[in-house]
Tab-separated table of C-alpha atoms and ligand atoms in Angstrom:
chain	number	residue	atom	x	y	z
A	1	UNK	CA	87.841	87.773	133.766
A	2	UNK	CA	86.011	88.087	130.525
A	3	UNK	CA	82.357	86.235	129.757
A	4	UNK	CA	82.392	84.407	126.836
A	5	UNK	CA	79.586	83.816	124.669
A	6	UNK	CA	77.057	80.770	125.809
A	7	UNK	CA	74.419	79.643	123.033
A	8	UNK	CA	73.729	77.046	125.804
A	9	UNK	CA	69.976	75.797	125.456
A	10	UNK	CA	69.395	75.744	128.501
A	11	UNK	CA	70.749	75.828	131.711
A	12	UNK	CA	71.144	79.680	129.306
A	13	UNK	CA	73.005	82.606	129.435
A	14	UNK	CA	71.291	85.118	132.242
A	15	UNK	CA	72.063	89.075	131.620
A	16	UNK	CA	75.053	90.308	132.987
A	17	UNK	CA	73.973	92.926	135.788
A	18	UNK	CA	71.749	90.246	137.083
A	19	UNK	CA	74.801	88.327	138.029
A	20	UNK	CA	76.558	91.280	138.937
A	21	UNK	CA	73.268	92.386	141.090
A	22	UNK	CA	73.467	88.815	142.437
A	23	UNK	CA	76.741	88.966	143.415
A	24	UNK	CA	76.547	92.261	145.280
A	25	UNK	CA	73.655	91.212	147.609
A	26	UNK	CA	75.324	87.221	147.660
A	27	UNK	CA	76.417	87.842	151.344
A	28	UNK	CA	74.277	90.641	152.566
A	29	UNK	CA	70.641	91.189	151.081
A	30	UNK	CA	70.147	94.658	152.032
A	31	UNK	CA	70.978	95.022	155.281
A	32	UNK	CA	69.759	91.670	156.336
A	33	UNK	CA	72.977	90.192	157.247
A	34	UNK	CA	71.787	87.076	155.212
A	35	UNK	CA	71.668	85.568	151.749
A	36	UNK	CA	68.446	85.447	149.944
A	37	UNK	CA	70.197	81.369	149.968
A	38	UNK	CA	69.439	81.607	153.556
A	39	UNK	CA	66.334	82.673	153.833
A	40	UNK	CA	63.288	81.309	155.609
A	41	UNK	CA	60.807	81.105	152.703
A	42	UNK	CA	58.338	82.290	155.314
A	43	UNK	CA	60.264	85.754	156.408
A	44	UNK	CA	59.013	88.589	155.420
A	45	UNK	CA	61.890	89.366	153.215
A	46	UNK	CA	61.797	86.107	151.202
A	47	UNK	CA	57.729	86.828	150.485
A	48	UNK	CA	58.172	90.279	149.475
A	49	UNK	CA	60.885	88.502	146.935
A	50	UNK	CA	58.730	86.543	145.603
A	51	UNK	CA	55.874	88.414	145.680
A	52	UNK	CA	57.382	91.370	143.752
A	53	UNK	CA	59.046	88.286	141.091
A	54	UNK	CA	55.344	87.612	140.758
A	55	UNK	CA	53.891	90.927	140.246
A	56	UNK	CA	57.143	91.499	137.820
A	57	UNK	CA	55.805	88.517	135.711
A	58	UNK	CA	52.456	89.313	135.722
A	59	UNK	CA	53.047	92.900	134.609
A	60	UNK	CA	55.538	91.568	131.485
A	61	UNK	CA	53.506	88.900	130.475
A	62	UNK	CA	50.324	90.639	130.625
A	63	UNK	CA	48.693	88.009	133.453
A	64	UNK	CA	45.607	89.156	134.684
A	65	UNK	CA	43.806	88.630	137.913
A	66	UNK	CA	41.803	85.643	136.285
A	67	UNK	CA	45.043	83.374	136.125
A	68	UNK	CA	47.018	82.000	138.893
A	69	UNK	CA	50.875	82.434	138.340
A	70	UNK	CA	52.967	79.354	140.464
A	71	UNK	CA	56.481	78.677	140.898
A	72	UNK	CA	57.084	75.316	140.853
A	73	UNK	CA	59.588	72.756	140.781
A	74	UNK	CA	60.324	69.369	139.102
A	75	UNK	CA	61.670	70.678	135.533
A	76	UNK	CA	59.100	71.479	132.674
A	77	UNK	CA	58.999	67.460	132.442
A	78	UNK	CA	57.193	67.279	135.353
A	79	UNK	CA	54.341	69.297	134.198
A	80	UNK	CA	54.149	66.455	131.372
A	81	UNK	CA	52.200	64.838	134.206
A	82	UNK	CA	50.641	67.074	136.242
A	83	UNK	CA	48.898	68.530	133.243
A	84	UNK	CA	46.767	65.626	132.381
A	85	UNK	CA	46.527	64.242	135.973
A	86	UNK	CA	44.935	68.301	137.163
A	87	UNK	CA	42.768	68.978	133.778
A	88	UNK	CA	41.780	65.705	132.414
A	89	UNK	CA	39.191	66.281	135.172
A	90	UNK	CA	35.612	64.416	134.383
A	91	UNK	CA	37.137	63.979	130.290
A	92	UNK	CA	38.568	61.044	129.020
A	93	UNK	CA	41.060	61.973	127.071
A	94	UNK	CA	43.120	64.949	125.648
A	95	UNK	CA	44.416	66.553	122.320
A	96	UNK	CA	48.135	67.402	121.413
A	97	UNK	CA	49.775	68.098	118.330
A	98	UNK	CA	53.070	66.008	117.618
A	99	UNK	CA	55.968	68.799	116.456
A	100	UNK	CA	59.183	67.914	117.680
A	101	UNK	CA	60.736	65.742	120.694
A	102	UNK	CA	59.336	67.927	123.590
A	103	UNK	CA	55.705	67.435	122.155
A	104	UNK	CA	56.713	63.653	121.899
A	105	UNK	CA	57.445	63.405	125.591
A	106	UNK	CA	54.514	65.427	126.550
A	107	UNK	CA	52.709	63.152	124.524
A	108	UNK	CA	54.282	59.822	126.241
A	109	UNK	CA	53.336	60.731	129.923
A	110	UNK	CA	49.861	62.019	129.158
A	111	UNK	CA	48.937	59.030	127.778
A	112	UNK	CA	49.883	56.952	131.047
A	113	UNK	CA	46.513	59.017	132.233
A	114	UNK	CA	44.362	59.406	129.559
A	115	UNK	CA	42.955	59.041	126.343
A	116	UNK	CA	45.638	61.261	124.080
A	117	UNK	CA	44.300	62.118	120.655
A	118	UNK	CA	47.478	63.388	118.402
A	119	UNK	CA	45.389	66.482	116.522
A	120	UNK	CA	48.146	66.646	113.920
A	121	UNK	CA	51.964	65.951	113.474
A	122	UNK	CA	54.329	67.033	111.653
A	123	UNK	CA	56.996	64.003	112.117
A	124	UNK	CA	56.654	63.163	108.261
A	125	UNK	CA	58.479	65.939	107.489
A	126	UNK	CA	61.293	65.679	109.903
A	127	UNK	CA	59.502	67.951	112.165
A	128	UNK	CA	60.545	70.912	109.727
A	129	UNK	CA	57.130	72.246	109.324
A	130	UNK	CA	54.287	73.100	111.360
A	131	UNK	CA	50.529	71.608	110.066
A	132	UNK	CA	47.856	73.728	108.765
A	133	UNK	CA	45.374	74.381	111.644
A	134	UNK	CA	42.531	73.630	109.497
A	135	UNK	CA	43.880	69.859	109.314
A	136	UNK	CA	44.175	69.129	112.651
A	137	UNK	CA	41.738	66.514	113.988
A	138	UNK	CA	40.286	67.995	117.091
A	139	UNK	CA	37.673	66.677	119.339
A	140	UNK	CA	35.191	69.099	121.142
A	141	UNK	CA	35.087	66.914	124.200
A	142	UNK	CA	39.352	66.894	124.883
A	143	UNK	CA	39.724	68.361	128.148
A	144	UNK	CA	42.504	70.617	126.191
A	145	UNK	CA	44.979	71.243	123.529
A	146	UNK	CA	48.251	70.802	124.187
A	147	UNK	CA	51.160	71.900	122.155
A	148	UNK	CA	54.749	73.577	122.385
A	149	UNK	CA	54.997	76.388	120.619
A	150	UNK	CA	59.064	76.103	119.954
A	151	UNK	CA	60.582	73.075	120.165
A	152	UNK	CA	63.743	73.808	121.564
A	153	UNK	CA	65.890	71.044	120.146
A	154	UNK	CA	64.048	70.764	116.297
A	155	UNK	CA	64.068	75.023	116.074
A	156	UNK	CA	60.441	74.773	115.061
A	157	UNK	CA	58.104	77.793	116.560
A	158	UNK	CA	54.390	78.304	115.900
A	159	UNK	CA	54.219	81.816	113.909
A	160	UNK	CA	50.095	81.981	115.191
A	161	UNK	CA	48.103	80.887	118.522
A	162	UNK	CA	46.089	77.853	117.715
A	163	UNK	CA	42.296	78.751	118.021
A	164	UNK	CA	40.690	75.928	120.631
A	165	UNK	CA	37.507	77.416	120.584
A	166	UNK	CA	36.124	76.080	124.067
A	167	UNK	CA	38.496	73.595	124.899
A	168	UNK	CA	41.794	75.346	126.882
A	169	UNK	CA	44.611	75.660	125.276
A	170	UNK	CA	47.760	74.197	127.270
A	171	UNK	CA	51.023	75.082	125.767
A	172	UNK	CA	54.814	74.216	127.016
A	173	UNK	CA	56.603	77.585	126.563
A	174	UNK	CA	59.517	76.881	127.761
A	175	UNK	CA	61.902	78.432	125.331
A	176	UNK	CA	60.066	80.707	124.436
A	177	UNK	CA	58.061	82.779	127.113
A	178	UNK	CA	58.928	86.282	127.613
A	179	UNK	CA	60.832	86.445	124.259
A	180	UNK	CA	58.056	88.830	122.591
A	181	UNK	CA	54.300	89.566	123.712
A	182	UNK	CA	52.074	87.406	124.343
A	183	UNK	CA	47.804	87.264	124.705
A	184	UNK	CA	47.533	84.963	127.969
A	185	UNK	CA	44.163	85.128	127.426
A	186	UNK	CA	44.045	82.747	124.825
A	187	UNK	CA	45.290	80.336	127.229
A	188	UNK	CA	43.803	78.028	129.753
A	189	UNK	CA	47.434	76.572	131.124
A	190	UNK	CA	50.771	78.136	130.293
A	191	UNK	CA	53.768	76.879	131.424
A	192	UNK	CA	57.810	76.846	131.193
A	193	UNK	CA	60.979	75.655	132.423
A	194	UNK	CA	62.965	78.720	133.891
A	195	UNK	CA	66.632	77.859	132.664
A	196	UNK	CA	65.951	79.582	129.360
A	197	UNK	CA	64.386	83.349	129.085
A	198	UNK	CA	63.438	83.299	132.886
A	199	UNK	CA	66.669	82.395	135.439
A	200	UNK	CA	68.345	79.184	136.689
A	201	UNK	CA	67.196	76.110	136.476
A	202	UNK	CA	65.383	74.396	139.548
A	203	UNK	CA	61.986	76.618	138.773
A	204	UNK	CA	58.727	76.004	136.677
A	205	UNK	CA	56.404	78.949	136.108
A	206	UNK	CA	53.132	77.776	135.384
A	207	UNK	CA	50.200	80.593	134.562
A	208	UNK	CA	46.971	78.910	135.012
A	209	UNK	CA	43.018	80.317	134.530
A	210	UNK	CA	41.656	79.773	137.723
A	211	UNK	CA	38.591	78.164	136.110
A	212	UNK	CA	41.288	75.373	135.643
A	213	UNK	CA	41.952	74.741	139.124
A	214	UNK	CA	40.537	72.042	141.564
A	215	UNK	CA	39.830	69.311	138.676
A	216	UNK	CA	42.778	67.696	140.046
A	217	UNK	CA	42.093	63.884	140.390
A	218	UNK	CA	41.945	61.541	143.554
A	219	UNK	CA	45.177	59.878	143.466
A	220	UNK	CA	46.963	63.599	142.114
A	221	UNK	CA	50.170	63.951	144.869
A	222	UNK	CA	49.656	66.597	146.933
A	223	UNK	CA	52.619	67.961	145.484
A	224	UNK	CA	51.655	68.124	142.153
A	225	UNK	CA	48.129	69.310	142.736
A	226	UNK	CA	48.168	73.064	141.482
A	227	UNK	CA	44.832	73.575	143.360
A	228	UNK	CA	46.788	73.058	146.551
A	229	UNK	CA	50.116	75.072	145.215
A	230	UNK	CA	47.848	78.196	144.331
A	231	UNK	CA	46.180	78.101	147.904
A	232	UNK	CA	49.697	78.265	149.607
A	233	UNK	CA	51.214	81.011	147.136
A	234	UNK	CA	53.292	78.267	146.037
A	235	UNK	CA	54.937	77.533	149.065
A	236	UNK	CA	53.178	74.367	150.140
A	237	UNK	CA	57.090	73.050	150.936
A	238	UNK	CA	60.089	74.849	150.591
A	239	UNK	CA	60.261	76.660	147.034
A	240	UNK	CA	63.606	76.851	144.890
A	241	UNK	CA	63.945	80.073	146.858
A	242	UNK	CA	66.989	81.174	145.098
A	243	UNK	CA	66.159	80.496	141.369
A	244	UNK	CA	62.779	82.396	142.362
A	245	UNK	CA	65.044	85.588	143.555
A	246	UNK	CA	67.402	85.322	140.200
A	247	UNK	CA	64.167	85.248	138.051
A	248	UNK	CA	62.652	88.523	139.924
A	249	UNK	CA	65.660	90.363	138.890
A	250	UNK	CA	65.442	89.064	135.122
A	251	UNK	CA	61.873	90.391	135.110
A	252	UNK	CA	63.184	93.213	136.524
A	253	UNK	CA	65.940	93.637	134.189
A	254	UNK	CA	63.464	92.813	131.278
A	255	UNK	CA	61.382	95.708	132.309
A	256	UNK	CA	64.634	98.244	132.273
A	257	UNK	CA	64.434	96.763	129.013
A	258	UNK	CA	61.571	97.702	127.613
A	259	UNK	CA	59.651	94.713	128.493
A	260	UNK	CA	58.490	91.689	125.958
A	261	UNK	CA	57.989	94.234	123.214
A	262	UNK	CA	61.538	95.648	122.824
A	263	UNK	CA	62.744	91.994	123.529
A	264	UNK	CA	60.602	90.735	120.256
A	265	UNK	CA	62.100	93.626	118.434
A	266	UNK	CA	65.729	92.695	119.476
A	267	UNK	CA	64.830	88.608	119.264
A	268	UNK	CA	63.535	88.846	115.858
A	269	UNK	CA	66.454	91.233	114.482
A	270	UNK	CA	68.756	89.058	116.067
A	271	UNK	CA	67.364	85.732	114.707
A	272	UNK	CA	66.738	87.235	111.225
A	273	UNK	CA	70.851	88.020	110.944
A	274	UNK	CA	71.510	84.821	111.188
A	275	UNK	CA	68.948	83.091	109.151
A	276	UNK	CA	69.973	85.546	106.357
A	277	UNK	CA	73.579	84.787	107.233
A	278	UNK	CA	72.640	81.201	106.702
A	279	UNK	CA	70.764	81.002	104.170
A	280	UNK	CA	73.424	83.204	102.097
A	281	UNK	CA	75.774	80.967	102.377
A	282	UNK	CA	75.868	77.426	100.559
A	283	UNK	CA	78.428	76.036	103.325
A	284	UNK	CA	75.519	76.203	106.389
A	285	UNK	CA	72.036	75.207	106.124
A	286	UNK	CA	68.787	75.002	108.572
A	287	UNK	CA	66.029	72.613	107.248
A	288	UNK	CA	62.874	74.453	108.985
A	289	UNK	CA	60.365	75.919	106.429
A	290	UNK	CA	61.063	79.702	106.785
A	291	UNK	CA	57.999	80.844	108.458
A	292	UNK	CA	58.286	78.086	111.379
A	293	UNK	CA	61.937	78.941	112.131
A	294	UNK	CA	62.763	79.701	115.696
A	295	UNK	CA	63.328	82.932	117.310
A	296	UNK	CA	65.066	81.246	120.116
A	297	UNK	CA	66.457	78.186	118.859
A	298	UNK	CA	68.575	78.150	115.817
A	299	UNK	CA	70.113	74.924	114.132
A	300	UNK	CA	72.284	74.402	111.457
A	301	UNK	CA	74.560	72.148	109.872
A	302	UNK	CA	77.806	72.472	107.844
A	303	UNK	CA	78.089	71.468	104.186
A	304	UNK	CA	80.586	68.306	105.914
A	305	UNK	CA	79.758	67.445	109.096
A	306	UNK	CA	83.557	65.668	109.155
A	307	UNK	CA	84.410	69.350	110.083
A	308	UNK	CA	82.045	69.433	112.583
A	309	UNK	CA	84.847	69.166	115.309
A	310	UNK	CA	86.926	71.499	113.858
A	311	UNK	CA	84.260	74.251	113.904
A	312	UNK	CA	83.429	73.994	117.423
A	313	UNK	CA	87.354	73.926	118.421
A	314	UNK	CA	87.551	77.066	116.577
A	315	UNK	CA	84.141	78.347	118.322
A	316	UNK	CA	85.211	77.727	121.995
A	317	UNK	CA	88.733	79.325	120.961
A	318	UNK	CA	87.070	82.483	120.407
A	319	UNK	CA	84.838	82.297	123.606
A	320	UNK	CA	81.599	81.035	121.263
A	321	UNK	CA	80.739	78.073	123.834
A	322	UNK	CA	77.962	75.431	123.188
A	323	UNK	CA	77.151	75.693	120.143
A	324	UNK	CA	76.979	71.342	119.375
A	325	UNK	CA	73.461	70.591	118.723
A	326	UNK	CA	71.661	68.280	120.499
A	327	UNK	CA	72.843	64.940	120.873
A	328	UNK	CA	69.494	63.281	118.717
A	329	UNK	CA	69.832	65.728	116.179
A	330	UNK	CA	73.388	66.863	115.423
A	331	UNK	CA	74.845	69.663	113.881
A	332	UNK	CA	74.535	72.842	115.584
A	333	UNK	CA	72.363	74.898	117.419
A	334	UNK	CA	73.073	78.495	118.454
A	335	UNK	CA	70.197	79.335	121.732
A	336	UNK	CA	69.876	83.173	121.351
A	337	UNK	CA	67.477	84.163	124.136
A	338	UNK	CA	66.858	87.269	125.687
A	339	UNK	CA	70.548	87.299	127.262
A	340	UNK	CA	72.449	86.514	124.587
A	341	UNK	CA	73.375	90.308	123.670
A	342	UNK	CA	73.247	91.124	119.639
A	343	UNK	CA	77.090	91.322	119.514
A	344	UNK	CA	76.800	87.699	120.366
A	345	UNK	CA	74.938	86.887	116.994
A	346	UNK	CA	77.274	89.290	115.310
A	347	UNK	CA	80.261	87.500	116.531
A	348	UNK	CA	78.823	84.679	116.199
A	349	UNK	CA	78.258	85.330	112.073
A	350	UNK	CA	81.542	86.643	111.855
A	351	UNK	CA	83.543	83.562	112.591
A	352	UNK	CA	80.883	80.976	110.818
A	353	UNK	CA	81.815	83.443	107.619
A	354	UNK	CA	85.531	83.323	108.637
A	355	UNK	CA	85.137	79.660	108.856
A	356	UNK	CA	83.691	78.770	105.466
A	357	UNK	CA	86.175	81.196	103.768
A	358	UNK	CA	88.327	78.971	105.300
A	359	UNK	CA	87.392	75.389	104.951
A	360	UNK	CA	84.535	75.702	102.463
B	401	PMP	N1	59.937	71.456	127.078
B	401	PMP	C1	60.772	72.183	126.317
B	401	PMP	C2	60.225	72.916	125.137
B	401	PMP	C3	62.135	72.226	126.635
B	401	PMP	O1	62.971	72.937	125.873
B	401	PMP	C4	62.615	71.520	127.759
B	401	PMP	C5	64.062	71.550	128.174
B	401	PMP	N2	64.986	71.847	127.249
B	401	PMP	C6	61.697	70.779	128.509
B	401	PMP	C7	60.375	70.777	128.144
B	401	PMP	C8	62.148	69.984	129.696
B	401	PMP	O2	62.512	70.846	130.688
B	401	PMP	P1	63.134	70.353	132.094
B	401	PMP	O3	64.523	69.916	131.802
B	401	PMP	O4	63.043	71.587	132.927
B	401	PMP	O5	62.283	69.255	132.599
């Protein structure tokens, strides 16, 4: 068996000897005659799982006691919702900034609860740049800022942390947590979708100043109240027990890493090889103004999209799956998070240069 490249987006490539760890302790966790699958969430086993996944987190991300870290479920489209219905709180409305498709849909729920103020966009450029803080049109009364720092489908990523002043900032990091260091305290809500730098899909991390909780309106569902998720260590109902034991052993293996700061090191190399690559060449091209391009997410199209089909045949052929961007946008898109090893890129590079020799 060999494993073949996956630039998936997301459900994403997850390290190797966290699959291979997985697979070892799949019928037997330790002696427990059990898999973690098969777990009460209530054992004692299960919550020292999830308790050390938690403490993992905290210690990569830099999460101090002031914040509340959940695992949730419901996708990072849920939180679209639950945002806005937990922190519009005695406010009418809400700011967000407009910079891609995921701010869009954020956008389009909150407004089915509030008053939502677009700050800034940046769809008049095709979502290729991000606007100049000073621009934005804030309001000192939003109950937050919301805004995605990389937009997983456009390959747009904030190079700075907006400055809120007193309003909390609320930002969908979903492809892009974990993937370099971060200063939670800037935050007031942080939260992501797990099937990218974190584990499998079926888990929502959401980091959340405590200040922040119990604002939750009336008619909030129980469920989606993260006053009432915090108070039962997120385990209210049943959790998505095993997607929470797969992401304790990526933090895990992330710390054998060297944590977020070797991973930013690594990201950014990896990233800048192929931007270069790109941008080198006059048979690929990626439309993002240079200081905005993603770390994570990395589109480009070919000089003739008619060989479009052609490239990707070649691609799988060679074990370089998913690379067809997303279906709105075209093109491609290579997703190079955390596990997507270097030699991925490099192979990667090497056939897109093989290919344009070729058909360019
Ligand atoms: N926000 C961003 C930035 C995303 O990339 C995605 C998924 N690709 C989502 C939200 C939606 O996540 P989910 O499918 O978990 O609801």
């Amino acid at each position: 068996m060999s494993r073949a490249y996956n630039f998936c987006a997301g459900p994403a490539t997850l390290p190797e000897a966290v699959l291979r760890q997985a697979r070892d302790e799949m019928l037997d966790w330790r002696g427990t005659g059990m898999s973690v699958m098969e777990m009460s969430h209530r054992s004692d086993d299960f919550v020292q799982i999830a308790e050390t996944a938690e403490q993992d987190l905290r210690d990569l991300a830099g999460v101090s006691d002031d914040y509340a870290v959940l695992f949730m479920q419901g996708g990072a489209s849920s939180q679209f919702s639950m945002i806005p219905l937990n922190l519009l709180g005695d406010k009418t409305g809400a700011d967000y900034v407009n910079t891609g498709i995921w701010s869009k849909k954020a956008i389009a729920e909150a407004r089915r609860y509030g008053e939502i103020n677009v700050a800034a966009s940046s769809e008049d450029s095709g979502f290729t740049t991000i606007p100049d803080q000073a621009a934005w049109q804030t309001r000192a009364d939003a109950a937050y800022l919301h805004y995605t720092p990389n937009e997983t489908i456009g390959g747009l990523e904030f190079d700075f942390v907006p400055d809120s002043g007193d309003v909390p900032l609320v930002a969908d990091m979903s492809s892009t947590l974990l993937s370099r260091p971060l200063d939670v305290s800037k935050f007031g809500l942080i939260y992501a979708g797990a099937q990218k730098n974190i584990g499998p899909s079926g888990l929502v991390v959401v980091i959340i100043r405590k200040d922040l909780l119990g604002k939750a309106r009336k008619e909030t569902p129980t469920m989606m109240n993260y006053q009432v998720i915090a108070d039962n260590d997120s385990m209210y109902n049943t959790p998505a027990t095993y997607s929470w034991y797969l992401a304790g052993l990526v933090f895990k293996w992330l710390k054998e890493q060297g944590g977020v700061q070797a991973m930013g090191e690594i990201n950014l190399r990896k990233a800048r090889k192929l931007y270069d690559f790109i941008d080198g060449s006059d048979f690929y091209a990626n439309p993002i103004e240079r200081r905005f391009r993603s770390w994570m997410n990395v589109p480009f199209t070919l000089a003739d999209n008619a060989l479009d089909n052609e490239f990707l045949k070649g691609a799988d052929a060679r074990g370089l799956l998913n690379l067809k961007g997303h279906r709105s946008v075209g093109g491609m898109r290579a997703s190079i998070y955390n596990a997507l090893p270097e030699a991925g890129v490099d192979a990667l590079i090497g056939y897109m240069a093989e290919f344009a020799r070729e058909r360019g």
